[in-house]
CSV table of C-alpha atoms in Angstrom, one decimal:
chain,number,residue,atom,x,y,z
A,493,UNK,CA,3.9,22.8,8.1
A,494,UNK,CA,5.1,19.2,8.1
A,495,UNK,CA,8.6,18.3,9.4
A,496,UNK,CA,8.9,16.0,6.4
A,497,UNK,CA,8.4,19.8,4.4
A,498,UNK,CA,11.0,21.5,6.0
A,499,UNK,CA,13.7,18.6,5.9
A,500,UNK,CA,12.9,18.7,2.2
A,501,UNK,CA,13.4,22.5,2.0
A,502,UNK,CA,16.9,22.0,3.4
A,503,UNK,CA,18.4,19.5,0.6
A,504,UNK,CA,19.4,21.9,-2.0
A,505,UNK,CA,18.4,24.5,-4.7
A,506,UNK,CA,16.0,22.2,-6.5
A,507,UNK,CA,14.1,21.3,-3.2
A,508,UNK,CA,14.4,25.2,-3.2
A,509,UNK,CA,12.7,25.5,-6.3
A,510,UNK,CA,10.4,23.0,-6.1
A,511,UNK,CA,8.6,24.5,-2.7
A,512,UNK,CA,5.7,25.0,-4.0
A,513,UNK,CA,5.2,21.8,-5.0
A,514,UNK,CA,6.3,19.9,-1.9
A,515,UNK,CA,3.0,22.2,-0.2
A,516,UNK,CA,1.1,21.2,-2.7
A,517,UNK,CA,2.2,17.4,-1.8
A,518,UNK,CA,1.5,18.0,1.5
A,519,UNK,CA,-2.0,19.1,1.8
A,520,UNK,CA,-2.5,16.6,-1.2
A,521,UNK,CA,-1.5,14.0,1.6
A,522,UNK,CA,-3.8,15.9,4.3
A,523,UNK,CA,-6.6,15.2,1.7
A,524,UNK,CA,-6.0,11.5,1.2
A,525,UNK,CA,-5.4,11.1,5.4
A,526,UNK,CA,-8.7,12.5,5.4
A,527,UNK,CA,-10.1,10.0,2.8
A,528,UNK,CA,-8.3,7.4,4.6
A,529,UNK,CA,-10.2,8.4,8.1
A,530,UNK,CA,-13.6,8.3,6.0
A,531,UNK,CA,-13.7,5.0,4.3
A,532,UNK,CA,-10.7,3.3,6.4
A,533,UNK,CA,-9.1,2.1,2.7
A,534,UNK,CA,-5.2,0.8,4.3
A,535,UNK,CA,-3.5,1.9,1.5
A,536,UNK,CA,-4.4,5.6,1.7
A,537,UNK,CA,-2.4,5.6,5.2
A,538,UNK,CA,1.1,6.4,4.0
A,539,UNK,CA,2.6,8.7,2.2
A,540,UNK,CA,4.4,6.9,-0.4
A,541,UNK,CA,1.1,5.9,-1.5
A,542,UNK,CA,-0.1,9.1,-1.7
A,543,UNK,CA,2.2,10.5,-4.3
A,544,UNK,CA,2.0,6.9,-6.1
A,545,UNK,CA,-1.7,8.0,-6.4
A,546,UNK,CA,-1.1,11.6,-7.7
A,547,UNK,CA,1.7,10.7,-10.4
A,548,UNK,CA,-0.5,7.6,-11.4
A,549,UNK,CA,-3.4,10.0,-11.8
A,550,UNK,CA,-1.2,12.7,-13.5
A,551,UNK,CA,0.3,9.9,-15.7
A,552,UNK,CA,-3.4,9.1,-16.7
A,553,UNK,CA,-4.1,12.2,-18.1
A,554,UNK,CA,-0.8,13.2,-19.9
A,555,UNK,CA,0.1,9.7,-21.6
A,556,UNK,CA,-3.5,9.4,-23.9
A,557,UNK,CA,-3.0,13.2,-24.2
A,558,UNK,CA,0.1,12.6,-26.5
A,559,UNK,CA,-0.9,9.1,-27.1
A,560,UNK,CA,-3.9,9.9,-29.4
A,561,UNK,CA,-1.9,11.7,-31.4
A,562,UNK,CA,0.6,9.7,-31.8
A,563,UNK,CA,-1.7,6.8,-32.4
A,564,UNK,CA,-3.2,8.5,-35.3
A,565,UNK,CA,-0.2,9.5,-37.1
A,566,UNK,CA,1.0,5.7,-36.9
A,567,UNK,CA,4.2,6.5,-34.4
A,568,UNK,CA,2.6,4.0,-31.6
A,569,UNK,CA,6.3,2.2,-31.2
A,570,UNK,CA,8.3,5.9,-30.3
A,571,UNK,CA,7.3,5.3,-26.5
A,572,UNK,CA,9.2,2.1,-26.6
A,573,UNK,CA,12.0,3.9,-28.0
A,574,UNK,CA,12.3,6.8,-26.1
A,575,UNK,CA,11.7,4.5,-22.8
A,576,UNK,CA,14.5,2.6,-23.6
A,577,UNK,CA,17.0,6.0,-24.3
A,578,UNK,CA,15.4,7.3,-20.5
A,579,UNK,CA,16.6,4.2,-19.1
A,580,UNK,CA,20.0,5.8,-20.6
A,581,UNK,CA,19.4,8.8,-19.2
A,582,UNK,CA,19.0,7.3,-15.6
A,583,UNK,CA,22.1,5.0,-16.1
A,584,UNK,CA,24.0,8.3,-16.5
A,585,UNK,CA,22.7,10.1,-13.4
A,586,UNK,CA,23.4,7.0,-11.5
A,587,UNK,CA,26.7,6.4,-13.0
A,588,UNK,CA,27.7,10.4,-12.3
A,589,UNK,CA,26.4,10.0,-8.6
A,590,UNK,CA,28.3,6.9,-7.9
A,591,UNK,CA,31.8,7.8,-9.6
A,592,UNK,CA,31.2,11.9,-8.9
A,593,UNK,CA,28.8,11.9,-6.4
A,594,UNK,CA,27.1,14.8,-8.1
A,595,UNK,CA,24.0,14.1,-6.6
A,596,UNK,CA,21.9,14.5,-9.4
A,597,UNK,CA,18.7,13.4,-9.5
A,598,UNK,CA,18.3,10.4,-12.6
A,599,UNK,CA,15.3,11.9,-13.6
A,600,UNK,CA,16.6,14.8,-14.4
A,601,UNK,CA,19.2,13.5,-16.3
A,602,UNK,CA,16.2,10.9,-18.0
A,603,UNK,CA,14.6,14.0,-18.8
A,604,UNK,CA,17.4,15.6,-20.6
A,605,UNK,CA,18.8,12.6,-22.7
A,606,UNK,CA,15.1,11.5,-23.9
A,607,UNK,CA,14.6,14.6,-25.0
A,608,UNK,CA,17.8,14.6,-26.6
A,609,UNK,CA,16.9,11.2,-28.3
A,610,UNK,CA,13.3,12.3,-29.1
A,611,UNK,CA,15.2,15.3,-31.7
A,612,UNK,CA,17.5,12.4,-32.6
A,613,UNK,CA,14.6,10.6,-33.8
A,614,UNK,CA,13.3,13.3,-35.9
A,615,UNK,CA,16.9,14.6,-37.2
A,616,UNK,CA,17.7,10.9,-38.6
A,617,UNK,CA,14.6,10.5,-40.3
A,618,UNK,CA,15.1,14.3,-42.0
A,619,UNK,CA,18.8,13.9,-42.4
A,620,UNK,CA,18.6,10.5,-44.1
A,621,UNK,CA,15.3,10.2,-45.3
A,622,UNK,CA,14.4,7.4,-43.7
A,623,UNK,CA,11.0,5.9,-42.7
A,624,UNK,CA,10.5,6.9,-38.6
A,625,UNK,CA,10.4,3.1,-37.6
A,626,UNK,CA,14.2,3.0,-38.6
A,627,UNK,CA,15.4,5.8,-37.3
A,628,UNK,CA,13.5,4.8,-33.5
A,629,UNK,CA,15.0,1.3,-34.2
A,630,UNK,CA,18.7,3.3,-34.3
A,631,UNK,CA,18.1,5.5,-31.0
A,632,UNK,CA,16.0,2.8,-29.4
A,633,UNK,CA,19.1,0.5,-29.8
A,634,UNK,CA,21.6,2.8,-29.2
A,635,UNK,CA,20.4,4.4,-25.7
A,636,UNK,CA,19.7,0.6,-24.4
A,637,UNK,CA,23.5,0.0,-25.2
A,638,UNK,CA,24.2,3.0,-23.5
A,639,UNK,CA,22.6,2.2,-20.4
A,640,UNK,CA,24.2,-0.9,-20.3
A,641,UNK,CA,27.8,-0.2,-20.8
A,642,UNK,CA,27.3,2.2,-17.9
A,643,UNK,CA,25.6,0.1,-15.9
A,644,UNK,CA,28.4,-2.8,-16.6
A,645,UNK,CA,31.3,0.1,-15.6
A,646,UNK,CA,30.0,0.4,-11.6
A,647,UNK,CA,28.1,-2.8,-11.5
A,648,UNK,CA,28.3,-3.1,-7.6
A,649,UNK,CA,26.7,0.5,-7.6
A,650,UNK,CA,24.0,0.9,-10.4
A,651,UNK,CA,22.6,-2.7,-10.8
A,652,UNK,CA,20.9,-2.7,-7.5
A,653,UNK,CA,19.2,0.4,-7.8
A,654,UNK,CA,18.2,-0.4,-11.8
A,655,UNK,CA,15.8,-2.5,-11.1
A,656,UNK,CA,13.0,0.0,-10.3
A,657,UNK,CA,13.8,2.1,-13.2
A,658,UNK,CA,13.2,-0.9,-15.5
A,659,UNK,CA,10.0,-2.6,-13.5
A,660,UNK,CA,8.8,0.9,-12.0
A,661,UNK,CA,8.0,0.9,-8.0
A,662,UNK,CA,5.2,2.7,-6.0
A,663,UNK,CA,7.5,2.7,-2.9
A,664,UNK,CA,10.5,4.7,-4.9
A,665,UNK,CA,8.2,7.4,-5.8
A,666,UNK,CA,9.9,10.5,-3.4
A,667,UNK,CA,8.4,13.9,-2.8
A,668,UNK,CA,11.5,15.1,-5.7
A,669,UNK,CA,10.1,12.8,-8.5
A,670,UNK,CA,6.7,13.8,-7.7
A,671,UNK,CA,7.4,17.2,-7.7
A,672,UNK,CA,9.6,16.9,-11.3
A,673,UNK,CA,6.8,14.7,-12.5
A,674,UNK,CA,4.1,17.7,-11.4
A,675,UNK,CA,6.4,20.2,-13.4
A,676,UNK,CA,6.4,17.6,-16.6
A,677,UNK,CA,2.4,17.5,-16.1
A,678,UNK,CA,1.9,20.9,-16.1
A,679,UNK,CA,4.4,21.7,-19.4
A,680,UNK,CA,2.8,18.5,-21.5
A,681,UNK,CA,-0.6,20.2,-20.2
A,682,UNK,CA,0.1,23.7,-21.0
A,683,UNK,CA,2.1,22.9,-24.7
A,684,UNK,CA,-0.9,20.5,-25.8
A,685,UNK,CA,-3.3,23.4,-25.1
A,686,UNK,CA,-1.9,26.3,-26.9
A,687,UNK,CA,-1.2,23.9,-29.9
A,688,UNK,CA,-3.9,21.5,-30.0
A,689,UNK,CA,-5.2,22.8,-33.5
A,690,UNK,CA,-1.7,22.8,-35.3
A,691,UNK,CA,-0.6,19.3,-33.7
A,692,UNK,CA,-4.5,18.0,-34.7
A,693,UNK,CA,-3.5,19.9,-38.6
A,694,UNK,CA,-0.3,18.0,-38.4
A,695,UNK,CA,-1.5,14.3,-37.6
A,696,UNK,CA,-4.3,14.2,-39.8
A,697,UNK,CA,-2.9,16.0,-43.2
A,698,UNK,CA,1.0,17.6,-42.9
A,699,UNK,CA,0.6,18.6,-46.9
A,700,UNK,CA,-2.1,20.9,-46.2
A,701,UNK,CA,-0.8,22.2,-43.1
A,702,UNK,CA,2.2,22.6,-44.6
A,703,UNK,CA,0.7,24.9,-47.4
A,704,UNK,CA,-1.5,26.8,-44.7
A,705,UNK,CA,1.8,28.1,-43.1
A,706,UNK,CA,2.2,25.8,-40.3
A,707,UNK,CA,5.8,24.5,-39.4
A,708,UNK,CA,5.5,21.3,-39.8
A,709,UNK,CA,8.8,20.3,-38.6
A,710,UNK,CA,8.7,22.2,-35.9
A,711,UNK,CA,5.6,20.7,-34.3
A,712,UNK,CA,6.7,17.0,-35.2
A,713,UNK,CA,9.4,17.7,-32.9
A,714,UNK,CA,7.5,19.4,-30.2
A,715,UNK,CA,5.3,15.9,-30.4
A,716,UNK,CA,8.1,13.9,-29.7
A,717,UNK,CA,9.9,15.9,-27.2
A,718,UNK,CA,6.5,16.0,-25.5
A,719,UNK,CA,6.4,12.1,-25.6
A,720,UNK,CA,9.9,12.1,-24.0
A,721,UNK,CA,8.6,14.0,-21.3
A,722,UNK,CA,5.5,11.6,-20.7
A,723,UNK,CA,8.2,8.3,-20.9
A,724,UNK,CA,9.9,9.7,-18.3
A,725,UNK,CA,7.1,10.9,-15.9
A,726,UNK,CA,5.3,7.3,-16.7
A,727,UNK,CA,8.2,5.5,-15.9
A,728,UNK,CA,8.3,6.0,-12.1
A,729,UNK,CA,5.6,3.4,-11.6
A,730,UNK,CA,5.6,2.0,-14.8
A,731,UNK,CA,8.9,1.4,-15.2
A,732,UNK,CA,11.0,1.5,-18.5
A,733,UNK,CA,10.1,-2.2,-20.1
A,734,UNK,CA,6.0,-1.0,-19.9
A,735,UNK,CA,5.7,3.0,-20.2
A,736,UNK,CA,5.1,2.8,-23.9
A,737,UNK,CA,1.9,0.6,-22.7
A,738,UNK,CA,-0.2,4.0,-21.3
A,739,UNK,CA,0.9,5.7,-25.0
A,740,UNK,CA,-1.4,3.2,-27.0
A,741,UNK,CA,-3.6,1.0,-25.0
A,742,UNK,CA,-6.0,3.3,-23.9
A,743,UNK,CA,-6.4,5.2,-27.0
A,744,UNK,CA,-6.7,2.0,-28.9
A,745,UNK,CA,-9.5,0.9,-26.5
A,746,UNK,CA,-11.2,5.0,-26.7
A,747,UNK,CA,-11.0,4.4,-30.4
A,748,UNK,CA,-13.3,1.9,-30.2
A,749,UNK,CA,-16.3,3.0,-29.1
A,750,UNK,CA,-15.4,6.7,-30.0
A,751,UNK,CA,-16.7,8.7,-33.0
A,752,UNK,CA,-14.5,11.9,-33.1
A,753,UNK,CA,-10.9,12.6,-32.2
A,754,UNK,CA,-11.4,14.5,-29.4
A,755,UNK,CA,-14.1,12.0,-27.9
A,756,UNK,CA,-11.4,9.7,-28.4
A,757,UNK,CA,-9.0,11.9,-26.6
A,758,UNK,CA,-11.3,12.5,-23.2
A,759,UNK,CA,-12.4,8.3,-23.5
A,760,UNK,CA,-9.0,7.4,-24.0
A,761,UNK,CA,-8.4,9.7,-20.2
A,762,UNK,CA,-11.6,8.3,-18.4
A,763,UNK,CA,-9.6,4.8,-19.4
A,764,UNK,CA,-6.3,5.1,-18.9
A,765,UNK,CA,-7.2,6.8,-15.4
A,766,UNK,CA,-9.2,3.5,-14.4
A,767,UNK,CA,-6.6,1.6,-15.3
A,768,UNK,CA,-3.8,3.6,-13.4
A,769,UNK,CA,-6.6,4.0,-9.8
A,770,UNK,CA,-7.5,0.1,-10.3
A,771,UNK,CA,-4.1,-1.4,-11.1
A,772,UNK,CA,-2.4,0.8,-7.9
A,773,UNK,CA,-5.2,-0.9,-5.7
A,774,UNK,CA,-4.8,-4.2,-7.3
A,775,UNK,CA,-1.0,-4.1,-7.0
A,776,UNK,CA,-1.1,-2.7,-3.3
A,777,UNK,CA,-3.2,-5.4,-1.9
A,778,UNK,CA,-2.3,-8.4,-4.5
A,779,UNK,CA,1.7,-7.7,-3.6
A,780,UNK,CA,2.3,-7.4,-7.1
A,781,UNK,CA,4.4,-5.1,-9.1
A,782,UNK,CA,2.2,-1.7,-10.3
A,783,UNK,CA,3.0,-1.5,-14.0
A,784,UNK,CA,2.2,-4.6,-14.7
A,785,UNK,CA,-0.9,-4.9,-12.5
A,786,UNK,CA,-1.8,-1.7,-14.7
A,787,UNK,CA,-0.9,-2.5,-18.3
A,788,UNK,CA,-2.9,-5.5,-17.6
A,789,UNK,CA,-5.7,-4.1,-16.3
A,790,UNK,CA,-5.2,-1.5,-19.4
A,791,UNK,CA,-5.8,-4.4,-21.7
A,792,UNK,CA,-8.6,-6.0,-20.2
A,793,UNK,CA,-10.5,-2.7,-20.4
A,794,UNK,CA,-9.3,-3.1,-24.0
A,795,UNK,CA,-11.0,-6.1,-24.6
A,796,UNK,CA,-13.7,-4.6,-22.7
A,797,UNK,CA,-14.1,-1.9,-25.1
A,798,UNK,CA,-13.6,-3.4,-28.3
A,799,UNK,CA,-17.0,-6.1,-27.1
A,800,UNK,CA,-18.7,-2.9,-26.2
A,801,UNK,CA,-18.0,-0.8,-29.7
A,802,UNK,CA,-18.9,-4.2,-31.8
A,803,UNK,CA,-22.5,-4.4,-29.9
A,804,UNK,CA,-22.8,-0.7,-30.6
A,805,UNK,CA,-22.4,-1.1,-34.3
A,806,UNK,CA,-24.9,-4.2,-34.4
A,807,UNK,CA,-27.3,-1.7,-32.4
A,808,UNK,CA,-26.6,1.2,-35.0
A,809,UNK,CA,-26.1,1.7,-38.4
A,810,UNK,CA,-23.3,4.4,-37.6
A,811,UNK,CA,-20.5,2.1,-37.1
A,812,UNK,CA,-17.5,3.0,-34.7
A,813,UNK,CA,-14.7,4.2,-37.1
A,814,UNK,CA,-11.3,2.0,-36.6
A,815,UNK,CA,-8.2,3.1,-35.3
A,816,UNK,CA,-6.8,5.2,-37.9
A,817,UNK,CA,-9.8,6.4,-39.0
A,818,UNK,CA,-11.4,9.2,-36.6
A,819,UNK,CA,-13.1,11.9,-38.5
A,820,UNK,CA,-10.9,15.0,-37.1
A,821,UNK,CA,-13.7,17.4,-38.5
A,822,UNK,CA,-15.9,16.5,-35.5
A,823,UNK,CA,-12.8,17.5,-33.0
């Protein structure tokens, strides 16, 4: 066992719960030392690096997991809103640990108040009847207002340590966040596979899943409070101003040369994780700050994509279908 495991062991009853998680961390790092020994690759040497690598990789699979779906039922912009109300949530953790000193950890309070806003989201719309872009407009607004009344109460204390909730930073990410973000992985996993055909009979036609029996409020607002959980997770490296970025860009780029939802889905992960490995390395060695290195990268392989799926319609007569058009009955 690693010192570093037992020192963590010793901080409370969340390190306490989350064990397992800081082992899995640590042989995760024994793997990458060992990687680091075989190629001599500079980054791979510390540790902070290490679980930069795992969230990104993590973050790769579970933002086009939610982010096809979202994409196809035309709610692309609810990552920007629900990034904006987990830059809330982390104003108030901050806040309560500087005025309290509660010690809470601001993801966990990120976690809670997106998920909170995600609901929000969904109640407006059904409450008022109004279209979904006005009602992300109202809790998008709101939770950025928010975070900066708090942030304005104990400036001294909470506008230093904003910065790398809003611009993300691979050197923040501590063996706690990992760990939270490896709990928010596995929930987002484990939800999207036991409801993968209701969600797909939700995006693609809520009439006639809602005459076939399926709730279809009750799965729009396991969507978002799944995207909630993916804003936060993301915004560790990505940081709140680009976490919506993961949601859409490599699904839009999958959706190009892609002829079937789920093709789109495991494209849109091969992309999105290229993106993530190549904009870490990029950023690392360039000096530059991650989530934009990566949202960048993102969109070149975009660009990349959309040349590649036009050539593959001049070579074919079966055309790539657009965006909002994937046949689900392939899936």
């Amino acid at each position: 066992m690693h010192v570093e495991l037992f020192t963590l062991l010793q901080a409370g009853p969340l390190d306490t719960a989350l064990a397992p998680l800081y082992w899995f961390l640590s042989l995760w790092s024994d793997l990458l030392f060992f990687v680091e020994g075989v190629t001599g690759l500079e980054f791979l040497q510390y540790r902070f690096m290490h679980r930069a690598i795992l969230v990104g990789l993590c973050i790769g699979v579970m933002a086009p997991l939610i982010g096809t779906f979202l994409v196809h039922r035309q709610l692309a912009l609810i990552g920007d809103a629900l990034a904006h109300t987990a830059f809330a949530g982390v104003a108030v953790g901050l806040f309560l640990n500087g005025v309290f000193s509660l010690g809470v950890s601001p993801y966990l309070t990120a976690v809670i108040v997106a998920v909170i806003a995600a609901l929000l989201i969904e109640l407006i719309s059904e409450a008022t009847d109004a279209y979904n872009d006005v009602s992300m407009a109202i809790v998008l607004s709101t939770g950025f207002a928010l975070g900066t009344v708090l942030i304005s109460l104990n400036a001294g204390g909470l506008a230093v340590g904003i910065n790398q909730y809003l611009f993300g930073n691979l050197s923040t990410v501590s063996a706690e966040n990992a760990a939270i973000l490896l709990v928010l992985f596995g929930i987002i996993v484990a939800t999207v596979g036991l409801t993968r055909n209701q969600l797909l009979y939700v995006t693609f036609d809520e009439t006639a899943a809602a005459v076939s029996g399926i709730s279809v409020t009750w799965y729009n607002r396991v969507m978002v409070m799944l995207t909630a959980l993916v804003v936060v997770g993301a915004m560790q490296i990505m940081g709140v101003i680009l976490v919506a970025a993961m949601l859409v860009v490599p699904v839009a780029g999958a959706a190009q040369v892609s002829k079937s939802f789920t093709q789109s889905l495991l494209v849109s992960v091969v992309l999105a994780e290229l993106a993530v490995l190549l904009g870490i390395g990029v950023s690392y060695y360039g000096g530059a700050t991650a989530g934009g290195v990566i949202v960048l990268v993102a969109v070149a392989i975009y660009a990349v994509s959309v040349i590649v799926g036009k050539l593959q319609e001049r070579a074919s007569d079966d055309s790539v279908p657009e965006l909002g058009s994937i046949d689900s009955t392939e899936a």
